[in-house]
Amino acid sequence: MKPAVVIGYGNPLRQDDAIGRRAAELLKSCEAEIICCHQLTPELAAALAGAPLAIFLDAAVDQHPGQVLSRRVSPCHSDLTSHHLAPEQLLDLARLLNGDAPPAYLITGGVDRTGIGDTLTPAAERCAARMADVALDLLSIEKFASHMRPPELGYSR
Amino acid sequence: MPTRNIVIDPVTRIEGHAKITIELAEDGQIADARFHVTQFRGFEKLCEGRPFYEMPSLMARICGICPVSHLIASSKACDAILAVSIPPNAARLRRILNLAQILQSHALSVFYLSSPDLLLGMEAAPERRNLFGVAATEPEVARDGIRLRQIGQQIIETLGGKKIHPAWVVPGGVSAPLGAEKRDQILALLPDATAALDRTLDRFRRVFQSFPEEMSTFANFPSLFLGLTDGAGKLEFYDGPLRIVGSDGEVVASHLQPADYPNYLGEIAEDDSFLKSAYYLPHGYPDGIYRVGPLARLNLVMSCGTPRADHELGALRAMAGTPLLSSFHYHQARLIEMFHCVERMEELLNAPDILSPHVRAQAEPNAEEGIGIAEAPRGTLLHHYKVDRNGLITWANLIIATGQNNLALNRGVKQVATYFVRDGKLSDGALNRVEAVVRAFDPCLSCSTHAIGAMPMEIELRGPEGALLDRRQRA
């Protein structure tokens, strides 16, 4: 069975904007496919095919620095006006291409330092660790839930 | 005397930022049309004073779509400054990287940027004319397009360590040899690419037939065509002399050495665009108009040199003749080149010496000037540097593919506008076709990309006194 997919994204040359990538790196020992990238692009729709769960990790400049928020995200076809996709748009593309999109969560870490620089501030490092903890909880719940599900091929076998 | 302007700003689904001005005469007919590049990058100036060996990585930052092309042309210019002949296997590995990039970039152009026009129609609702619209209507085509781009990027990452801006190509060769495991990983991807291309060609062959008006009006005129050749009449993307053929297919110039380019290529800056226009010097400006890129490359050669690509090239020539004059055929040319890239990569990866550890020549700067050239996805790319005795850059000039297509782009925009914009009326289909002819060239104006399409757009029609006569807005 395909593992859950974790996508951490952001610009590693803009300081704390890379907090999502850092959080994803902290999960590399987990039973999940970990993807670190600059931004969400259509190619990632293929990675979501058949995944039981998707977790997106991103920086947020519109929330309190250090604050970690998690919310459920669903496929949504909104206006396409930028150079990259939002998680909802990527899920929608996955739905169109793969026939289905996995249940998904977006975990954001609040940041206020996004100037030029290739390292995270200490505060963002701590925040990235908390984001990884939240992701780990979601992965554990998903793993537990998958064991509780009836086998897909039915009991007759 | 033009009395009104139609301005398309920005042009959508292209790489970078541009606008189009259509000038209308008193009688409502098209007086002129211009393609303006509205962004300024300035890489030629900002690199002055930098050590020459930084140039490949620095220049790769010009673009997020074709960084490998800049990396290779820049490294070749630096090879010339070192005055070294790089090891044969280094050249082989650079070739593979370049082919992988052409594969992924062409996939972006065909599937992400132009397939909405081709599969959904030029008149389709703007909000549907994007990759999502294609995915909803023809998911298999969209899947194949995404997969082909992914395969190209995966090969770049396997070789260079990163999908975008790999630093593996360096002055003197490449920084590390290819291992057997990585070679096998790349080879394992190629059958998937071939299968996706088979399905794509099958689908698009029928699609192209449904655009006869576009075929006859999309920058369909005589011009010169320029590109690298292998000297034996086959496709070449990495090295070799340049060749120029005319619109009758006759060779105008051959065995042109890239290092002599100032003797046969001219460049001119216009007031209304940050993009320089290049022209063939002996024919003067603007008569020296020429095209580069997939269409030009296919017009320069007898054959591609690989079986599947040659089969498709034969079919295209049987349908459209030779040389191909309509820029609408850029789309077909891209698909044929994608086949060639896959076939050629397989050949190169199976070469006996592909795992050779000799991949870099070491030297100090031995020349004060270097010129490097390669075929980028969009056409011939040239980097020219001068250094001081310490190896610091004192001057740089870049001639990019889109600049070489600029005269043809402008003429193409006017041709389409003349045919499809009538009596000053702005139908959305006409508007989209004016943009679509630009997309056929796949101009790369910066590292920006509007791959998802449908950017906000507002077009105003104003009278001679500036009064607003008509306005259309795309949210």
Tab-separated table of N, CA and C in Angstrom, chain B residues 11-16 18 20 33-35 37 65-66 102 105-110 113-115 117-118 122 208 214-226 275-278 289-297 299 324-335 337 375-380 400-417 432-446:
chain	number	residue	atom	x	y	z
B	11	VAL	N	0.357	39.144	-21.746
B	11	VAL	CA	0.119	37.969	-22.578
B	11	VAL	C	0.178	36.757	-21.649
B	12	THR	N	-0.811	35.905	-21.715
B	12	THR	CA	-0.867	34.792	-20.754
B	12	THR	C	-0.277	33.511	-21.326
B	13	ARG	N	-0.025	32.582	-20.428
B	13	ARG	CA	0.530	31.261	-20.747
B	13	ARG	C	1.792	31.339	-21.596
B	14	ILE	N	2.688	32.230	-21.223
B	14	ILE	CA	4.032	32.254	-21.802
B	14	ILE	C	5.008	32.324	-20.631
B	15	GLU	N	6.301	32.165	-20.912
B	15	GLU	CA	7.318	32.249	-19.865
B	15	GLU	C	7.762	33.695	-19.735
B	16	GLY	N	7.252	34.413	-18.752
B	16	GLY	CA	7.679	35.778	-18.546
B	16	GLY	C	6.548	36.761	-18.766
B	18	ALA	N	4.929	40.012	-20.893
B	18	ALA	CA	4.923	40.735	-22.162
B	18	ALA	C	3.542	41.306	-22.398
B	20	ILE	N	1.013	43.032	-25.838
B	20	ILE	CA	0.884	43.191	-27.282
B	20	ILE	C	0.083	44.458	-27.543
B	33	ALA	N	1.204	45.788	-35.416
B	33	ALA	CA	1.051	45.057	-34.150
B	33	ALA	C	2.442	44.821	-33.598
B	34	ARG	N	2.577	44.965	-32.300
B	34	ARG	CA	3.897	44.841	-31.677
B	34	ARG	C	3.829	43.962	-30.436
B	35	PHE	N	4.879	43.174	-30.274
B	35	PHE	CA	5.042	42.326	-29.096
B	35	PHE	C	6.112	42.985	-28.227
B	37	VAL	N	8.297	43.137	-24.651
B	37	VAL	CA	8.709	42.471	-23.412
B	37	VAL	C	8.877	43.563	-22.365
B	65	ILE	N	12.964	27.618	-16.152
B	65	ILE	CA	12.496	26.604	-17.094
B	65	ILE	C	13.662	26.014	-17.875
B	66	CYS	N	14.542	26.895	-18.362
B	66	CYS	CA	15.665	26.394	-19.165
B	66	CYS	C	17.015	26.742	-18.531
B	102	ILE	N	15.270	19.667	-22.701
B	102	ILE	CA	14.408	19.949	-23.855
B	102	ILE	C	13.115	19.138	-23.729
B	105	SER	N	10.954	20.868	-20.999
B	105	SER	CA	10.506	22.205	-21.412
B	105	SER	C	9.478	22.115	-22.540
B	106	HIS	N	9.717	21.227	-23.500
B	106	HIS	CA	8.735	21.042	-24.580
B	106	HIS	C	7.414	20.512	-24.014
B	107	ALA	N	7.498	19.635	-23.011
B	107	ALA	CA	6.263	19.122	-22.395
B	107	ALA	C	5.488	20.269	-21.760
B	108	LEU	N	6.211	21.157	-21.114
B	108	LEU	CA	5.564	22.333	-20.514
B	108	LEU	C	4.866	23.161	-21.589
B	109	SER	N	5.576	23.414	-22.676
B	109	SER	CA	5.017	24.248	-23.746
B	109	SER	C	3.797	23.587	-24.382
B	110	VAL	N	3.952	22.338	-24.767
B	110	VAL	CA	2.875	21.661	-25.502
B	110	VAL	C	1.667	21.423	-24.602
B	113	LEU	N	0.922	24.887	-21.657
B	113	LEU	CA	0.665	26.225	-22.201
B	113	LEU	C	-0.212	26.216	-23.449
B	114	SER	N	0.031	25.302	-24.366
B	114	SER	CA	-0.695	25.361	-25.639
B	114	SER	C	-1.812	24.340	-25.781
B	115	SER	N	-1.745	23.230	-25.051
B	115	SER	CA	-2.807	22.226	-25.248
B	115	SER	C	-4.202	22.747	-24.907
B	117	ASP	N	-5.477	25.537	-25.817
B	117	ASP	CA	-5.962	26.088	-27.098
B	117	ASP	C	-6.253	24.965	-28.087
B	118	LEU	N	-5.350	23.985	-28.126
B	118	LEU	CA	-5.432	22.953	-29.163
B	118	LEU	C	-6.529	21.935	-28.867
B	122	MET	N	-9.713	27.388	-29.636
B	122	MET	CA	-9.320	28.793	-29.466
B	122	MET	C	-10.474	29.632	-28.907
B	208	PHE	N	-4.280	18.567	-34.801
B	208	PHE	CA	-3.645	19.594	-35.643
B	208	PHE	C	-4.421	19.824	-36.935
B	214	GLU	N	-5.466	28.546	-38.626
B	214	GLU	CA	-4.301	28.890	-37.803
B	214	GLU	C	-3.006	28.472	-38.508
B	215	MET	N	-3.053	27.306	-39.154
B	215	MET	CA	-1.851	26.860	-39.880
B	215	MET	C	-1.466	27.863	-40.960
B	216	SER	N	-2.461	28.451	-41.593
B	216	SER	CA	-2.125	29.337	-42.707
B	216	SER	C	-1.838	30.764	-42.265
B	217	THR	N	-2.157	31.116	-41.015
B	217	THR	CA	-1.987	32.523	-40.602
B	217	THR	C	-1.063	32.720	-39.410
B	218	PHE	N	-0.620	31.658	-38.773
B	218	PHE	CA	0.220	31.808	-37.577
B	218	PHE	C	1.688	31.969	-37.997
B	219	ALA	N	2.077	33.229	-38.181
B	219	ALA	CA	3.467	33.520	-38.584
B	219	ALA	C	3.877	32.618	-39.736
B	220	ASN	N	3.053	32.636	-40.761
B	220	ASN	CA	3.296	31.807	-41.943
B	220	ASN	C	3.835	32.702	-43.059
B	221	PHE	N	5.129	32.784	-43.160
B	221	PHE	CA	5.755	33.648	-44.172
B	221	PHE	C	7.196	33.192	-44.401
B	222	PRO	N	7.789	33.631	-45.487
B	222	PRO	CA	9.190	33.261	-45.734
B	222	PRO	C	10.115	33.922	-44.716
B	223	SER	N	11.116	33.212	-44.303
B	223	SER	CA	12.180	33.785	-43.458
B	223	SER	C	13.369	32.850	-43.553
B	224	LEU	N	14.453	33.279	-42.968
B	224	LEU	CA	15.591	32.374	-42.825
B	224	LEU	C	15.371	31.512	-41.579
B	225	PHE	N	16.102	30.405	-41.499
B	225	PHE	CA	16.071	29.532	-40.322
B	225	PHE	C	17.509	29.245	-39.907
B	226	LEU	N	17.778	29.300	-38.602
B	226	LEU	CA	19.158	29.140	-38.117
B	226	LEU	C	19.222	28.133	-36.973
B	275	LEU	N	13.416	43.449	-25.119
B	275	LEU	CA	13.982	42.304	-25.834
B	275	LEU	C	14.686	42.788	-27.099
B	276	LYS	N	15.967	42.434	-27.229
B	276	LYS	CA	16.701	42.781	-28.446
B	276	LYS	C	16.207	41.914	-29.603
B	277	SER	N	16.350	42.442	-30.817
B	277	SER	CA	16.036	41.644	-32.004
B	277	SER	C	17.334	41.302	-32.716
B	278	ALA	N	17.463	40.040	-33.097
B	278	ALA	CA	18.650	39.628	-33.853
B	278	ALA	C	18.280	39.472	-35.323
B	289	ILE	N	15.558	38.828	-41.102
B	289	ILE	CA	14.683	38.106	-40.169
B	289	ILE	C	14.927	36.602	-40.270
B	290	TYR	N	15.080	35.976	-39.128
B	290	TYR	CA	15.227	34.520	-39.128
B	290	TYR	C	14.542	33.920	-37.911
B	291	ARG	N	14.284	32.629	-37.991
B	291	ARG	CA	13.664	31.915	-36.874
B	291	ARG	C	14.613	30.837	-36.357
B	292	VAL	N	14.510	30.590	-35.069
B	292	VAL	CA	15.271	29.511	-34.428
B	292	VAL	C	14.287	28.621	-33.668
B	293	GLY	N	14.802	27.545	-33.113
B	293	GLY	CA	13.957	26.663	-32.306
B	293	GLY	C	13.534	25.421	-33.063
B	294	PRO	N	12.567	24.690	-32.523
B	294	PRO	CA	12.196	23.381	-33.104
B	294	PRO	C	11.863	23.440	-34.592
B	295	LEU	N	11.070	24.439	-34.996
B	295	LEU	CA	10.692	24.542	-36.407
B	295	LEU	C	11.935	24.743	-37.275
B	296	ALA	N	12.788	25.676	-36.866
B	296	ALA	CA	14.004	25.959	-37.628
B	296	ALA	C	14.921	24.747	-37.663
B	297	ARG	N	15.072	24.094	-36.522
B	297	ARG	CA	15.982	22.934	-36.468
B	297	ARG	C	15.548	21.849	-37.449
B	299	ASN	N	13.873	22.338	-40.132
B	299	ASN	CA	14.065	22.828	-41.496
B	299	ASN	C	15.523	22.771	-41.943
B	324	LEU	N	9.093	23.939	-43.522
B	324	LEU	CA	7.854	24.308	-42.836
B	324	LEU	C	7.890	25.812	-42.585
B	325	LEU	N	6.953	26.544	-43.159
B	325	LEU	CA	6.989	28.001	-43.017
B	325	LEU	C	6.045	28.521	-41.936
B	326	SER	N	4.978	27.778	-41.658
B	326	SER	CA	4.021	28.253	-40.655
B	326	SER	C	4.529	27.961	-39.249
B	327	SER	N	4.489	28.981	-38.415
B	327	SER	CA	4.940	28.785	-37.037
B	327	SER	C	3.963	27.948	-36.216
B	328	PHE	N	2.786	27.686	-36.760
B	328	PHE	CA	1.884	26.750	-36.078
B	328	PHE	C	2.563	25.393	-35.941
B	329	HIS	N	3.438	25.064	-36.904
B	329	HIS	CA	4.106	23.761	-36.878
B	329	HIS	C	5.179	23.642	-35.788
B	330	TYR	N	5.436	24.735	-35.084
B	330	TYR	CA	6.327	24.618	-33.920
B	330	TYR	C	5.816	23.534	-32.968
B	331	HIS	N	4.486	23.449	-32.844
B	331	HIS	CA	3.931	22.459	-31.906
B	331	HIS	C	4.313	21.031	-32.319
B	332	GLN	N	4.079	20.713	-33.592
B	332	GLN	CA	4.432	19.367	-34.064
B	332	GLN	C	5.941	19.136	-33.950
B	333	ALA	N	6.703	20.182	-34.286
B	333	ALA	CA	8.163	20.055	-34.227
B	333	ALA	C	8.617	19.726	-32.804
B	334	ARG	N	7.952	20.336	-31.830
B	334	ARG	CA	8.316	20.037	-30.429
B	334	ARG	C	8.065	18.569	-30.100
B	335	LEU	N	6.931	18.055	-30.537
B	335	LEU	CA	6.629	16.649	-30.228
B	335	LEU	C	7.648	15.723	-30.891
B	337	GLU	N	10.733	16.492	-31.635
B	337	GLU	CA	12.001	16.619	-30.899
B	337	GLU	C	11.947	15.868	-29.566
B	375	GLU	N	21.937	24.478	-28.320
B	375	GLU	CA	20.526	24.605	-28.684
B	375	GLU	C	19.691	24.468	-27.412
B	376	ALA	N	19.023	25.541	-27.060
B	376	ALA	CA	18.077	25.523	-25.954
B	376	ALA	C	16.730	25.037	-26.492
B	377	PRO	N	15.778	24.722	-25.624
B	377	PRO	CA	14.474	24.275	-26.143
B	377	PRO	C	13.891	25.239	-27.173
B	378	ARG	N	14.067	26.536	-26.942
B	378	ARG	CA	13.445	27.525	-27.825
B	378	ARG	C	14.337	27.967	-28.964
B	379	GLY	N	15.567	27.472	-29.007
B	379	GLY	CA	16.449	27.800	-30.122
B	379	GLY	C	17.874	28.043	-29.683
B	380	THR	N	18.647	28.559	-30.597
B	380	THR	CA	20.084	28.717	-30.383
B	380	THR	C	20.358	29.748	-29.283
B	400	ILE	N	19.748	35.271	-26.860
B	400	ILE	CA	18.819	34.183	-26.507
B	400	ILE	C	17.874	33.901	-27.670
B	401	ALA	N	17.298	32.729	-27.613
B	401	ALA	CA	16.450	32.272	-28.720
B	401	ALA	C	15.298	33.233	-28.983
B	402	THR	N	14.649	33.675	-27.930
B	402	THR	CA	13.468	34.515	-28.130
B	402	THR	C	13.830	35.828	-28.821
B	403	GLY	N	15.006	36.362	-28.532
B	403	GLY	CA	15.454	37.569	-29.222
B	403	GLY	C	15.650	37.312	-30.704
B	404	GLN	N	16.135	36.120	-31.018
B	404	GLN	CA	16.331	35.787	-32.431
B	404	GLN	C	15.001	35.573	-33.148
B	405	ASN	N	13.984	35.199	-32.399
B	405	ASN	CA	12.644	35.047	-32.999
B	405	ASN	C	11.827	36.327	-32.941
B	406	ASN	N	12.386	37.383	-32.365
B	406	ASN	CA	11.571	38.564	-32.072
B	406	ASN	C	10.977	39.206	-33.329
B	407	LEU	N	11.758	39.320	-34.387
B	407	LEU	CA	11.219	39.922	-35.623
B	407	LEU	C	10.077	39.076	-36.171
B	408	ALA	N	10.263	37.770	-36.140
B	408	ALA	CA	9.212	36.872	-36.638
B	408	ALA	C	7.987	36.903	-35.725
B	409	LEU	N	8.235	37.008	-34.431
B	409	LEU	CA	7.128	37.100	-33.483
B	409	LEU	C	6.260	38.319	-33.794
B	410	ASN	N	6.921	39.449	-33.984
B	410	ASN	CA	6.178	40.677	-34.275
B	410	ASN	C	5.400	40.571	-35.580
B	411	ARG	N	6.053	40.012	-36.573
B	411	ARG	CA	5.372	39.872	-37.857
B	411	ARG	C	4.208	38.878	-37.747
B	412	GLY	N	4.423	37.844	-36.927
B	412	GLY	CA	3.366	36.850	-36.724
B	412	GLY	C	2.166	37.431	-36.002
B	413	VAL	N	2.424	38.253	-34.997
B	413	VAL	CA	1.324	38.894	-34.262
B	413	VAL	C	0.510	39.762	-35.218
B	414	LYS	N	1.210	40.489	-36.080
B	414	LYS	CA	0.490	41.353	-37.035
B	414	LYS	C	-0.322	40.506	-38.018
B	415	GLN	N	0.263	39.409	-38.476
B	415	GLN	CA	-0.452	38.559	-39.440
B	415	GLN	C	-1.736	37.999	-38.821
B	416	VAL	N	-1.636	37.524	-37.598
B	416	VAL	CA	-2.823	36.953	-36.938
B	416	VAL	C	-3.850	38.046	-36.658
B	417	ALA	N	-3.375	39.189	-36.177
B	417	ALA	CA	-4.308	40.284	-35.880
B	417	ALA	C	-5.020	40.728	-37.156
B	432	ASN	N	-7.466	35.581	-28.205
B	432	ASN	CA	-6.696	34.407	-27.809
B	432	ASN	C	-5.765	33.948	-28.926
B	433	ARG	N	-6.199	34.082	-30.157
B	433	ARG	CA	-5.324	33.668	-31.265
B	433	ARG	C	-4.093	34.565	-31.369
B	434	VAL	N	-4.280	35.848	-31.061
B	434	VAL	CA	-3.108	36.743	-31.063
B	434	VAL	C	-2.103	36.277	-30.008
B	435	GLU	N	-2.620	35.848	-28.873
B	435	GLU	CA	-1.721	35.309	-27.842
B	435	GLU	C	-1.168	33.941	-28.261
B	436	ALA	N	-2.017	33.148	-28.921
B	436	ALA	CA	-1.622	31.776	-29.264
B	436	ALA	C	-0.472	31.742	-30.265
B	437	VAL	N	-0.411	32.739	-31.150
B	437	VAL	CA	0.723	32.738	-32.091
B	437	VAL	C	2.023	33.000	-31.325
B	438	VAL	N	1.920	33.806	-30.281
B	438	VAL	CA	3.104	34.025	-29.433
B	438	VAL	C	3.478	32.717	-28.735
B	439	ARG	N	2.462	32.012	-28.235
B	439	ARG	CA	2.726	30.738	-27.538
B	439	ARG	C	3.356	29.709	-28.468
B	440	ALA	N	3.023	29.779	-29.761
B	440	ALA	CA	3.594	28.810	-30.702
B	440	ALA	C	5.123	28.907	-30.699
B	441	PHE	N	5.633	30.125	-30.551
B	441	PHE	CA	7.093	30.305	-30.480
B	441	PHE	C	7.639	29.886	-29.119
B	442	ASP	N	6.746	29.783	-28.109
B	442	ASP	CA	7.153	29.455	-26.747
B	442	ASP	C	8.240	30.403	-26.251
B	443	PRO	N	7.967	31.705	-26.308
B	443	PRO	CA	9.023	32.631	-25.881
B	443	PRO	C	9.337	32.465	-24.397
B	444	CYS	N	10.583	32.610	-24.056
B	444	CYS	CA	11.009	32.519	-22.658
B	444	CYS	C	11.551	33.880	-22.273
B	445	LEU	N	10.783	34.637	-21.555
B	445	LEU	CA	11.141	36.023	-21.300
B	445	LEU	C	11.833	36.210	-19.958
B	446	SER	N	11.779	35.259	-19.128
B	446	SER	CA	12.459	35.352	-17.834
B	446	SER	C	12.318	34.009	-17.143
